[in-house]
Amino acid sequence: MAQIIDGKAIAAKIRGEIANDVKILAGQGIQPGLAVVLVGEDPASKVYVSMKEKACQDVGIFSDEHKLPAETSETDLLALIDKLNRDPRIHGILVQLPLPKQIDTEKVLEAISPTKDVDGFHPYNVGRLVVGKPLFQPCTPYGVMIMLKETGVDLKGKDVVVVGRSNIVGKPVALMCLQQHATVTICHSRTRDLAAKVGQADVVIAAVGVPEMIKGEWVKPGAVVIDVGVNRVGDRKLVGDVEYAAASERAAAITPVPGGVGPMTITMLLYNTVESAKRQAIGNRQ
Ligand SMILES: Nc1nc2c(c(=O)[nH]1)N[C@@H](CN(C=O)c1ccc(C(=O)N[C@@H](CCC(=O)O)C(=O)O)cc1)CN2
């Protein structure tokens, strides 16, 4: 049976360290501030935003909430971002995705100052990641990397298969693994013989958003399986992108859903916000 990689426990440990850093900053008269912008009523987004607000409160980060109606225009949202970019109390700006259809997501993400882009989605931060000199790293893939490190997985020379090519998870996690000297294959909906590709992986990272698409029998015995999927099936049940029970029979280690990668996403958001406050404090002193 596989070792369960406990995202909640790893997240709790890192959140303790973050709370400590926030206390040290308070001693210097600095409180990290995160602006959280939610447009519309998407039920999952509302849950994630309230989890982010609570997490901020728990570690002592100032959380500045902006809940806007679904019919908000792109112009109004861009005006709010411009205001937040210039607000010295705010060290991080997060616009919860997805956005309603009338708003151009790329335009909005590009409007956020790269120095407050704690989601790491601005093309400047994406470029920094590509050249191996990251400023802000996107939270979910960053969390995956921390989980692998905490589990003692050394990626050097390993075959990593990433299933999914989203800008939020698939592409950045592939770049991060490459940076750690893994040999990375990115698979997607048009990949031929996905089972064979997954079967060759020392580490499988599933981020495709399809419930239990990665079959347990595909997993190479002894592989490490990281499941980024959070899919709601039926009324309440959450399942990942991997067939958990069957994959656990073969893997050396596996993340559960819930309680795996999910809690790390918000943890790394807190981390990025505190790092941003530290950087801005140094910048102000120079
Ligand atoms: N601006 C952003 N939007 C979105 C991001 C993001 O990183 N930035 N990621 C996802 C959603 N997300 C954070 O926003 C997120 C997803 C899942 C979890 C989480 O803790 N999941 C729990 C289960 C929670 C539940 O009961 O529903 C788990 O897996 O254990 C946190 C954050 C899309 N949008």
mmCIF file of C-alpha atoms and ligand atoms in Angstrom:
data_model
loop_
_atom_site.group_PDB
_atom_site.id
_atom_site.type_symbol
_atom_site.label_atom_id
_atom_site.label_comp_id
_atom_site.label_asym_id
_atom_site.label_seq_id
_atom_site.Cartn_x
_atom_site.Cartn_y
_atom_site.Cartn_z
ATOM 1 C CA MET A 1 0.000 0.000 0.000
ATOM 2 C CA ALA A 2 1.211 3.489 -0.843
ATOM 3 C CA GLN A 3 2.388 6.106 1.648
ATOM 4 C CA ILE A 4 -0.288 8.812 1.817
ATOM 5 C CA ILE A 5 1.183 12.273 1.216
ATOM 6 C CA ASP A 6 -0.736 14.346 3.759
ATOM 7 C CA GLY A 7 -1.266 17.798 2.235
ATOM 8 C CA LYS A 8 -3.094 19.042 5.325
ATOM 9 C CA ALA A 9 -0.159 18.210 7.605
ATOM 10 C CA ILE A 10 2.451 19.739 5.272
ATOM 11 C CA ALA A 11 0.266 22.833 4.825
ATOM 12 C CA ALA A 12 -0.192 23.191 8.612
ATOM 13 C CA LYS A 13 3.570 23.074 9.161
ATOM 14 C CA ILE A 14 4.249 25.736 6.514
ATOM 15 C CA ARG A 15 1.360 27.923 7.735
ATOM 16 C CA GLY A 16 2.973 27.857 11.216
ATOM 17 C CA GLU A 17 6.232 29.151 9.696
ATOM 18 C CA ILE A 18 4.308 31.823 7.765
ATOM 19 C CA ALA A 19 2.502 32.978 10.952
ATOM 20 C CA ASN A 20 5.894 33.295 12.602
ATOM 21 C CA ASP A 21 7.237 35.417 9.709
ATOM 22 C CA VAL A 22 4.136 37.635 9.946
ATOM 23 C CA LYS A 23 4.896 38.199 13.661
ATOM 24 C CA ILE A 24 8.482 39.193 12.838
ATOM 25 C CA LEU A 25 7.214 41.641 10.172
ATOM 26 C CA ALA A 26 4.728 43.068 12.711
ATOM 27 C CA GLY A 27 7.715 43.897 14.920
ATOM 28 C CA GLN A 28 8.981 46.044 12.029
ATOM 29 C CA GLY A 29 5.589 47.748 11.648
ATOM 30 C CA ILE A 30 4.659 45.772 8.504
ATOM 31 C CA GLN A 31 1.461 43.775 7.972
ATOM 32 C CA PRO A 32 1.300 41.795 4.709
ATOM 33 C CA GLY A 33 -1.903 42.580 2.810
ATOM 34 C CA LEU A 34 -3.731 40.462 0.230
ATOM 35 C CA ALA A 35 -6.552 41.787 -1.965
ATOM 36 C CA VAL A 36 -8.952 39.015 -2.991
ATOM 37 C CA VAL A 37 -11.270 39.844 -5.881
ATOM 38 C CA LEU A 38 -14.283 37.676 -6.666
ATOM 39 C CA VAL A 39 -16.566 38.483 -9.590
ATOM 40 C CA GLY A 40 -19.910 36.671 -9.644
ATOM 41 C CA GLU A 41 -21.511 33.815 -7.773
ATOM 42 C CA ASP A 42 -19.690 30.662 -8.893
ATOM 43 C CA PRO A 43 -20.270 28.327 -5.894
ATOM 44 C CA ALA A 44 -16.802 26.710 -5.929
ATOM 45 C CA SER A 45 -15.089 30.109 -6.286
ATOM 46 C CA LYS A 46 -17.085 31.434 -3.316
ATOM 47 C CA VAL A 47 -15.855 28.501 -1.210
ATOM 48 C CA TYR A 48 -12.218 29.015 -2.273
ATOM 49 C CA VAL A 49 -12.360 32.757 -1.631
ATOM 50 C CA SER A 50 -13.765 32.312 1.865
ATOM 51 C CA MET A 51 -11.084 29.672 2.562
ATOM 52 C CA LYS A 52 -8.448 32.217 1.448
ATOM 53 C CA GLU A 53 -9.898 34.932 3.683
ATOM 54 C CA LYS A 54 -9.950 32.617 6.701
ATOM 55 C CA ALA A 55 -6.399 31.413 6.007
ATOM 56 C CA CYS A 56 -5.220 35.058 5.899
ATOM 57 C CA GLN A 57 -6.876 35.788 9.243
ATOM 58 C CA ASP A 58 -5.352 32.663 10.810
ATOM 59 C CA VAL A 59 -1.775 33.754 10.024
ATOM 60 C CA GLY A 60 -2.279 37.509 10.546
ATOM 61 C CA ILE A 61 -2.345 38.693 6.911
ATOM 62 C CA PHE A 62 -4.641 41.680 6.208
ATOM 63 C CA SER A 63 -7.320 40.434 3.802
ATOM 64 C CA ASP A 64 -8.995 43.066 1.630
ATOM 65 C CA GLU A 65 -12.097 41.508 0.070
ATOM 66 C CA HIS A 66 -13.804 42.748 -3.107
ATOM 67 C CA LYS A 67 -16.959 40.842 -4.042
ATOM 68 C CA LEU A 68 -18.340 42.195 -7.310
ATOM 69 C CA PRO A 69 -21.586 41.331 -9.105
ATOM 70 C CA ALA A 70 -21.500 38.855 -12.043
ATOM 71 C CA GLU A 71 -22.373 41.630 -14.531
ATOM 72 C CA THR A 72 -19.296 43.770 -13.565
ATOM 73 C CA SER A 73 -17.694 45.268 -16.691
ATOM 74 C CA GLU A 74 -14.090 44.665 -17.668
ATOM 75 C CA THR A 75 -13.470 48.428 -17.386
ATOM 76 C CA ASP A 76 -14.666 48.489 -13.759
ATOM 77 C CA LEU A 77 -12.567 45.465 -12.843
ATOM 78 C CA LEU A 78 -9.478 46.996 -14.476
ATOM 79 C CA ALA A 79 -10.095 50.234 -12.548
ATOM 80 C CA LEU A 80 -10.190 48.290 -9.257
ATOM 81 C CA ILE A 81 -6.930 46.508 -10.124
ATOM 82 C CA ASP A 82 -5.298 49.829 -10.940
ATOM 83 C CA LYS A 83 -6.354 51.141 -7.510
ATOM 84 C CA LEU A 84 -5.016 48.016 -5.760
ATOM 85 C CA ASN A 85 -1.722 48.215 -7.699
ATOM 86 C CA ARG A 86 -1.185 51.673 -6.166
ATOM 87 C CA ASP A 87 -2.389 50.815 -2.614
ATOM 88 C CA PRO A 88 0.673 50.527 -0.277
ATOM 89 C CA ARG A 89 -1.290 48.325 2.198
ATOM 90 C CA ILE A 90 -1.622 45.651 -0.477
ATOM 91 C CA HIS A 91 1.317 43.332 -1.220
ATOM 92 C CA GLY A 92 -0.592 40.720 -3.208
ATOM 93 C CA ILE A 93 -3.554 40.845 -5.606
ATOM 94 C CA LEU A 94 -5.588 37.783 -6.447
ATOM 95 C CA VAL A 95 -8.450 37.684 -8.950
ATOM 96 C CA GLN A 96 -10.327 34.437 -8.454
ATOM 97 C CA LEU A 97 -10.729 32.393 -11.663
ATOM 98 C CA PRO A 98 -12.780 31.660 -13.676
ATOM 99 C CA LEU A 99 -14.116 35.126 -14.554
ATOM 100 C CA PRO A 100 -17.518 35.755 -16.179
ATOM 101 C CA LYS A 101 -17.615 35.601 -20.001
ATOM 102 C CA GLN A 102 -17.783 39.367 -20.660
ATOM 103 C CA ILE A 103 -14.328 39.816 -19.088
ATOM 104 C CA ASP A 104 -11.072 39.053 -20.930
ATOM 105 C CA THR A 105 -9.099 37.000 -18.370
ATOM 106 C CA GLU A 106 -5.705 37.622 -19.986
ATOM 107 C CA LYS A 107 -6.247 41.383 -20.010
ATOM 108 C CA VAL A 108 -7.109 41.289 -16.306
ATOM 109 C CA LEU A 109 -4.130 39.125 -15.333
ATOM 110 C CA GLU A 110 -1.799 41.393 -17.317
ATOM 111 C CA ALA A 111 -3.185 44.448 -15.508
ATOM 112 C CA ILE A 112 -1.968 43.162 -12.119
ATOM 113 C CA SER A 113 1.435 44.590 -11.224
ATOM 114 C CA PRO A 114 3.997 41.748 -11.620
ATOM 115 C CA THR A 115 5.375 42.766 -8.189
ATOM 116 C CA LYS A 116 1.971 42.036 -6.552
ATOM 117 C CA ASP A 117 1.077 39.033 -8.726
ATOM 118 C CA VAL A 118 0.992 36.437 -5.923
ATOM 119 C CA ASP A 119 -0.827 33.988 -8.233
ATOM 120 C CA GLY A 120 2.179 34.063 -10.581
ATOM 121 C CA PHE A 121 -0.092 34.279 -13.659
ATOM 122 C CA HIS A 122 1.258 37.528 -15.204
ATOM 123 C CA PRO A 123 3.307 36.879 -18.387
ATOM 124 C CA TYR A 124 6.305 38.541 -16.681
ATOM 125 C CA ASN A 125 6.214 35.939 -13.893
ATOM 126 C CA VAL A 126 5.549 33.125 -16.380
ATOM 127 C CA GLY A 127 8.645 34.278 -18.321
ATOM 128 C CA ARG A 128 10.745 34.375 -15.149
ATOM 129 C CA LEU A 129 9.710 30.770 -14.472
ATOM 130 C CA VAL A 130 10.588 29.723 -18.031
ATOM 131 C CA VAL A 131 14.142 31.126 -17.722
ATOM 132 C CA GLY A 132 14.592 29.510 -14.295
ATOM 133 C CA LYS A 133 14.621 32.782 -12.315
ATOM 134 C CA PRO A 134 11.154 32.835 -10.721
ATOM 135 C CA LEU A 135 9.766 35.814 -8.800
ATOM 136 C CA PHE A 136 6.235 34.595 -7.919
ATOM 137 C CA GLN A 137 5.499 30.934 -8.687
ATOM 138 C CA PRO A 138 1.880 29.837 -9.254
ATOM 139 C CA CYS A 139 0.467 28.410 -6.034
ATOM 140 C CA THR A 140 -0.789 24.937 -6.980
ATOM 141 C CA PRO A 141 2.353 23.792 -8.856
ATOM 142 C CA TYR A 142 4.537 25.426 -6.201
ATOM 143 C CA GLY A 143 2.624 23.412 -3.581
ATOM 144 C CA VAL A 144 3.182 20.215 -5.585
ATOM 145 C CA MET A 145 6.940 20.847 -5.605
ATOM 146 C CA ILE A 146 6.995 21.403 -1.837
ATOM 147 C CA MET A 147 5.031 18.177 -1.289
ATOM 148 C CA LEU A 148 7.506 16.201 -3.400
ATOM 149 C CA LYS A 149 10.408 17.724 -1.458
ATOM 150 C CA GLU A 150 8.781 17.021 1.922
ATOM 151 C CA THR A 151 8.200 13.397 0.821
ATOM 152 C CA GLY A 152 11.902 13.054 -0.002
ATOM 153 C CA VAL A 153 11.395 12.666 -3.751
ATOM 154 C CA ASP A 154 14.526 13.760 -5.647
ATOM 155 C CA LEU A 155 13.472 14.532 -9.235
ATOM 156 C CA LYS A 156 16.983 14.498 -10.703
ATOM 157 C CA GLY A 157 16.963 12.146 -13.722
ATOM 158 C CA LYS A 158 13.406 10.919 -12.976
ATOM 159 C CA ASP A 159 10.742 10.463 -15.660
ATOM 160 C CA VAL A 160 7.849 12.769 -14.801
ATOM 161 C CA VAL A 161 4.585 12.572 -16.719
ATOM 162 C CA VAL A 162 2.267 15.571 -16.356
ATOM 163 C CA VAL A 163 -1.289 14.958 -17.559
ATOM 164 C CA GLY A 164 -2.866 18.329 -18.411
ATOM 165 C CA ARG A 165 -1.458 21.454 -20.065
ATOM 166 C CA SER A 166 -3.279 24.331 -18.350
ATOM 167 C CA ASN A 167 -1.519 27.635 -17.730
ATOM 168 C CA ILE A 168 -2.412 27.361 -14.017
ATOM 169 C CA VAL A 169 -1.017 23.874 -13.313
ATOM 170 C CA GLY A 170 0.173 21.629 -16.171
ATOM 171 C CA LYS A 171 2.621 23.941 -17.940
ATOM 172 C CA PRO A 172 4.170 25.548 -14.828
ATOM 173 C CA VAL A 173 4.548 22.262 -12.920
ATOM 174 C CA ALA A 174 6.304 20.769 -15.958
ATOM 175 C CA LEU A 175 8.745 23.714 -15.993
ATOM 176 C CA MET A 176 9.365 23.392 -12.246
ATOM 177 C CA CYS A 177 10.133 19.653 -12.606
ATOM 178 C CA LEU A 178 12.468 20.409 -15.523
ATOM 179 C CA GLN A 179 14.246 22.949 -13.327
ATOM 180 C CA GLN A 180 14.804 20.086 -10.846
ATOM 181 C CA HIS A 181 16.488 18.053 -13.652
ATOM 182 C CA ALA A 182 13.601 15.656 -14.321
ATOM 183 C CA THR A 183 12.816 14.384 -17.825
ATOM 184 C CA VAL A 184 9.314 15.716 -18.367
ATOM 185 C CA THR A 185 6.543 14.561 -20.703
ATOM 186 C CA ILE A 186 3.384 16.677 -20.933
ATOM 187 C CA CYS A 187 0.285 14.703 -21.972
ATOM 188 C CA HIS A 188 -3.130 16.100 -22.935
ATOM 189 C CA SER A 189 -6.426 15.240 -24.601
ATOM 190 C CA ARG A 190 -4.770 14.431 -27.957
ATOM 191 C CA THR A 191 -1.908 12.328 -26.538
ATOM 192 C CA ARG A 192 -1.777 8.860 -28.068
ATOM 193 C CA ASP A 193 -1.621 5.860 -25.719
ATOM 194 C CA LEU A 194 -1.832 7.776 -22.467
ATOM 195 C CA ALA A 195 -1.773 4.500 -20.503
ATOM 196 C CA ALA A 196 1.690 3.642 -21.877
ATOM 197 C CA LYS A 197 3.028 7.150 -21.168
ATOM 198 C CA VAL A 198 1.736 7.089 -17.574
ATOM 199 C CA GLY A 199 3.068 3.533 -17.177
ATOM 200 C CA GLN A 200 6.648 4.745 -17.801
ATOM 201 C CA ALA A 201 6.549 7.523 -15.206
ATOM 202 C CA ASP A 202 8.482 7.558 -11.948
ATOM 203 C CA VAL A 203 6.263 10.493 -10.948
ATOM 204 C CA VAL A 204 2.753 11.095 -12.320
ATOM 205 C CA ILE A 205 1.195 14.548 -11.904
ATOM 206 C CA ALA A 206 -2.489 14.468 -12.852
ATOM 207 C CA ALA A 207 -4.039 17.865 -13.567
ATOM 208 C CA VAL A 208 -6.610 17.198 -16.229
ATOM 209 C CA GLY A 209 -9.882 17.954 -14.414
ATOM 210 C CA VAL A 210 -11.617 14.700 -15.389
ATOM 211 C CA PRO A 211 -12.781 12.498 -12.483
ATOM 212 C CA GLU A 212 -10.678 9.320 -12.146
ATOM 213 C CA MET A 213 -9.390 9.495 -15.729
ATOM 214 C CA ILE A 214 -5.981 8.059 -14.760
ATOM 215 C CA LYS A 215 -6.552 4.381 -14.092
ATOM 216 C CA GLY A 216 -4.815 2.694 -11.182
ATOM 217 C CA GLU A 217 -3.634 -0.171 -13.384
ATOM 218 C CA TRP A 218 -1.638 2.300 -15.555
ATOM 219 C CA VAL A 219 0.592 3.323 -12.638
ATOM 220 C CA LYS A 220 4.094 1.807 -12.598
ATOM 221 C CA PRO A 221 4.718 -0.114 -9.349
ATOM 222 C CA GLY A 222 6.696 2.150 -7.010
ATOM 223 C CA ALA A 223 5.751 5.400 -8.775
ATOM 224 C CA VAL A 224 4.797 8.600 -6.915
ATOM 225 C CA VAL A 225 1.329 9.903 -7.811
ATOM 226 C CA ILE A 226 0.330 13.541 -7.323
ATOM 227 C CA ASP A 227 -3.358 14.188 -7.967
ATOM 228 C CA VAL A 228 -4.201 17.852 -8.553
ATOM 229 C CA GLY A 229 -7.812 17.201 -9.605
ATOM 230 C CA VAL A 230 -10.636 18.378 -7.337
ATOM 231 C CA ASN A 231 -13.805 17.127 -9.067
ATOM 232 C CA ARG A 232 -17.221 17.249 -7.423
ATOM 233 C CA VAL A 233 -19.262 14.177 -8.382
ATOM 234 C CA GLY A 234 -22.860 13.615 -7.373
ATOM 235 C CA ASP A 235 -24.092 15.929 -4.654
ATOM 236 C CA ARG A 236 -21.057 16.445 -2.434
ATOM 237 C CA LYS A 237 -18.322 13.832 -3.028
ATOM 238 C CA LEU A 238 -14.898 15.068 -4.180
ATOM 239 C CA VAL A 239 -12.694 12.836 -6.314
ATOM 240 C CA GLY A 240 -9.370 13.413 -8.005
ATOM 241 C CA ASP A 241 -8.186 12.774 -11.552
ATOM 242 C CA VAL A 242 -6.696 9.428 -10.455
ATOM 243 C CA GLU A 243 -8.485 6.204 -9.481
ATOM 244 C CA TYR A 244 -7.261 6.494 -5.896
ATOM 245 C CA ALA A 245 -7.885 3.008 -4.448
ATOM 246 C CA ALA A 246 -6.447 1.119 -7.419
ATOM 247 C CA ALA A 247 -3.476 3.486 -7.800
ATOM 248 C CA SER A 248 -2.680 3.148 -4.063
ATOM 249 C CA GLU A 249 -2.159 -0.601 -4.575
ATOM 250 C CA ARG A 250 0.744 0.087 -6.957
ATOM 251 C CA ALA A 251 2.210 3.497 -6.042
ATOM 252 C CA ALA A 252 4.963 4.085 -3.475
ATOM 253 C CA ALA A 253 3.293 7.344 -2.425
ATOM 254 C CA ILE A 254 0.088 9.146 -3.411
ATOM 255 C CA THR A 255 -1.831 12.331 -2.574
ATOM 256 C CA PRO A 256 -5.478 11.955 -1.497
ATOM 257 C CA VAL A 257 -8.402 14.126 -2.650
ATOM 258 C CA PRO A 258 -9.477 15.985 -0.598
ATOM 259 C CA GLY A 259 -6.576 16.727 1.744
ATOM 260 C CA GLY A 260 -3.738 16.456 -0.766
ATOM 261 C CA VAL A 261 -2.668 19.235 -3.121
ATOM 262 C CA GLY A 262 -5.726 21.456 -2.388
ATOM 263 C CA PRO A 263 -4.596 22.758 1.034
ATOM 264 C CA MET A 264 -1.153 23.551 -0.421
ATOM 265 C CA THR A 265 -2.623 25.956 -3.003
ATOM 266 C CA ILE A 266 -3.811 28.400 -0.349
ATOM 267 C CA THR A 267 -0.680 27.864 1.752
ATOM 268 C CA MET A 268 1.569 28.949 -1.111
ATOM 269 C CA LEU A 269 -0.662 31.974 -1.705
ATOM 270 C CA LEU A 270 -0.007 33.037 1.903
ATOM 271 C CA TYR A 271 3.696 32.330 1.407
ATOM 272 C CA ASN A 272 3.879 34.444 -1.770
ATOM 273 C CA THR A 273 2.041 37.312 -0.058
ATOM 274 C CA VAL A 274 4.475 37.376 2.871
ATOM 275 C CA GLU A 275 7.473 37.150 0.498
ATOM 276 C CA SER A 276 6.023 40.091 -1.439
ATOM 277 C CA ALA A 277 5.694 42.154 1.762
ATOM 278 C CA LYS A 278 9.315 41.337 2.672
ATOM 279 C CA ARG A 279 10.524 42.339 -0.819
ATOM 280 C CA GLN A 280 8.573 45.588 -0.785
ATOM 281 C CA ALA A 281 9.930 46.408 2.697
ATOM 282 C CA ILE A 282 13.493 45.918 1.442
ATOM 283 C CA GLY A 283 12.697 47.999 -1.666
ATOM 284 C CA ASN A 284 11.323 50.830 0.489
ATOM 285 C CA ARG A 285 14.488 50.851 2.627
ATOM 286 C CA GLN A 286 16.815 51.111 -0.415
HETATM 287 N N1 LIG B 1 -6.848 33.098 -8.962
HETATM 288 C C1 LIG B 1 -6.870 31.759 -8.853
HETATM 289 N N2 LIG B 1 -7.980 31.096 -9.219
HETATM 290 C C2 LIG B 1 -7.981 29.727 -9.108
HETATM 291 C C3 LIG B 1 -6.864 29.025 -8.569
HETATM 292 C C4 LIG B 1 -5.721 29.768 -8.206
HETATM 293 O O1 LIG B 1 -4.675 29.213 -7.757
HETATM 294 N N3 LIG B 1 -5.765 31.137 -8.345
HETATM 295 N N4 LIG B 1 -6.943 27.649 -8.337
HETATM 296 C C5 LIG B 1 -8.215 26.964 -8.415
HETATM 297 C C6 LIG B 1 -9.046 26.930 -7.146
HETATM 298 N N5 LIG B 1 -8.354 27.057 -5.866
HETATM 299 C C7 LIG B 1 -7.889 28.272 -5.501
HETATM 300 O O2 LIG B 1 -8.306 29.297 -5.941
HETATM 301 C C8 LIG B 1 -8.368 26.015 -4.888
HETATM 302 C C9 LIG B 1 -8.784 24.739 -5.184
HETATM 303 C C10 LIG B 1 -8.873 23.753 -4.190
HETATM 304 C C11 LIG B 1 -8.522 24.048 -2.885
HETATM 305 C C12 LIG B 1 -8.668 23.078 -1.765
HETATM 306 O O3 LIG B 1 -8.196 23.322 -0.679
HETATM 307 N N6 LIG B 1 -9.379 21.956 -1.972
HETATM 308 C C13 LIG B 1 -9.693 21.058 -0.911
HETATM 309 C C14 LIG B 1 -11.183 20.701 -0.990
HETATM 310 C C15 LIG B 1 -12.044 21.905 -0.780
HETATM 311 C C16 LIG B 1 -13.531 21.617 -0.956
HETATM 312 O O4 LIG B 1 -14.113 21.009 -0.054
HETATM 313 O O5 LIG B 1 -14.107 22.019 -1.986
HETATM 314 C C17 LIG B 1 -8.870 19.786 -1.045
HETATM 315 O O6 LIG B 1 -8.490 19.418 -2.166
HETATM 316 O O7 LIG B 1 -8.607 19.176 -0.001
HETATM 317 C C18 LIG B 1 -8.091 25.317 -2.583
HETATM 318 C C19 LIG B 1 -8.021 26.290 -3.567
HETATM 319 C C20 LIG B 1 -9.091 27.607 -9.497
HETATM 320 N N7 LIG B 1 -9.096 29.023 -9.443
#
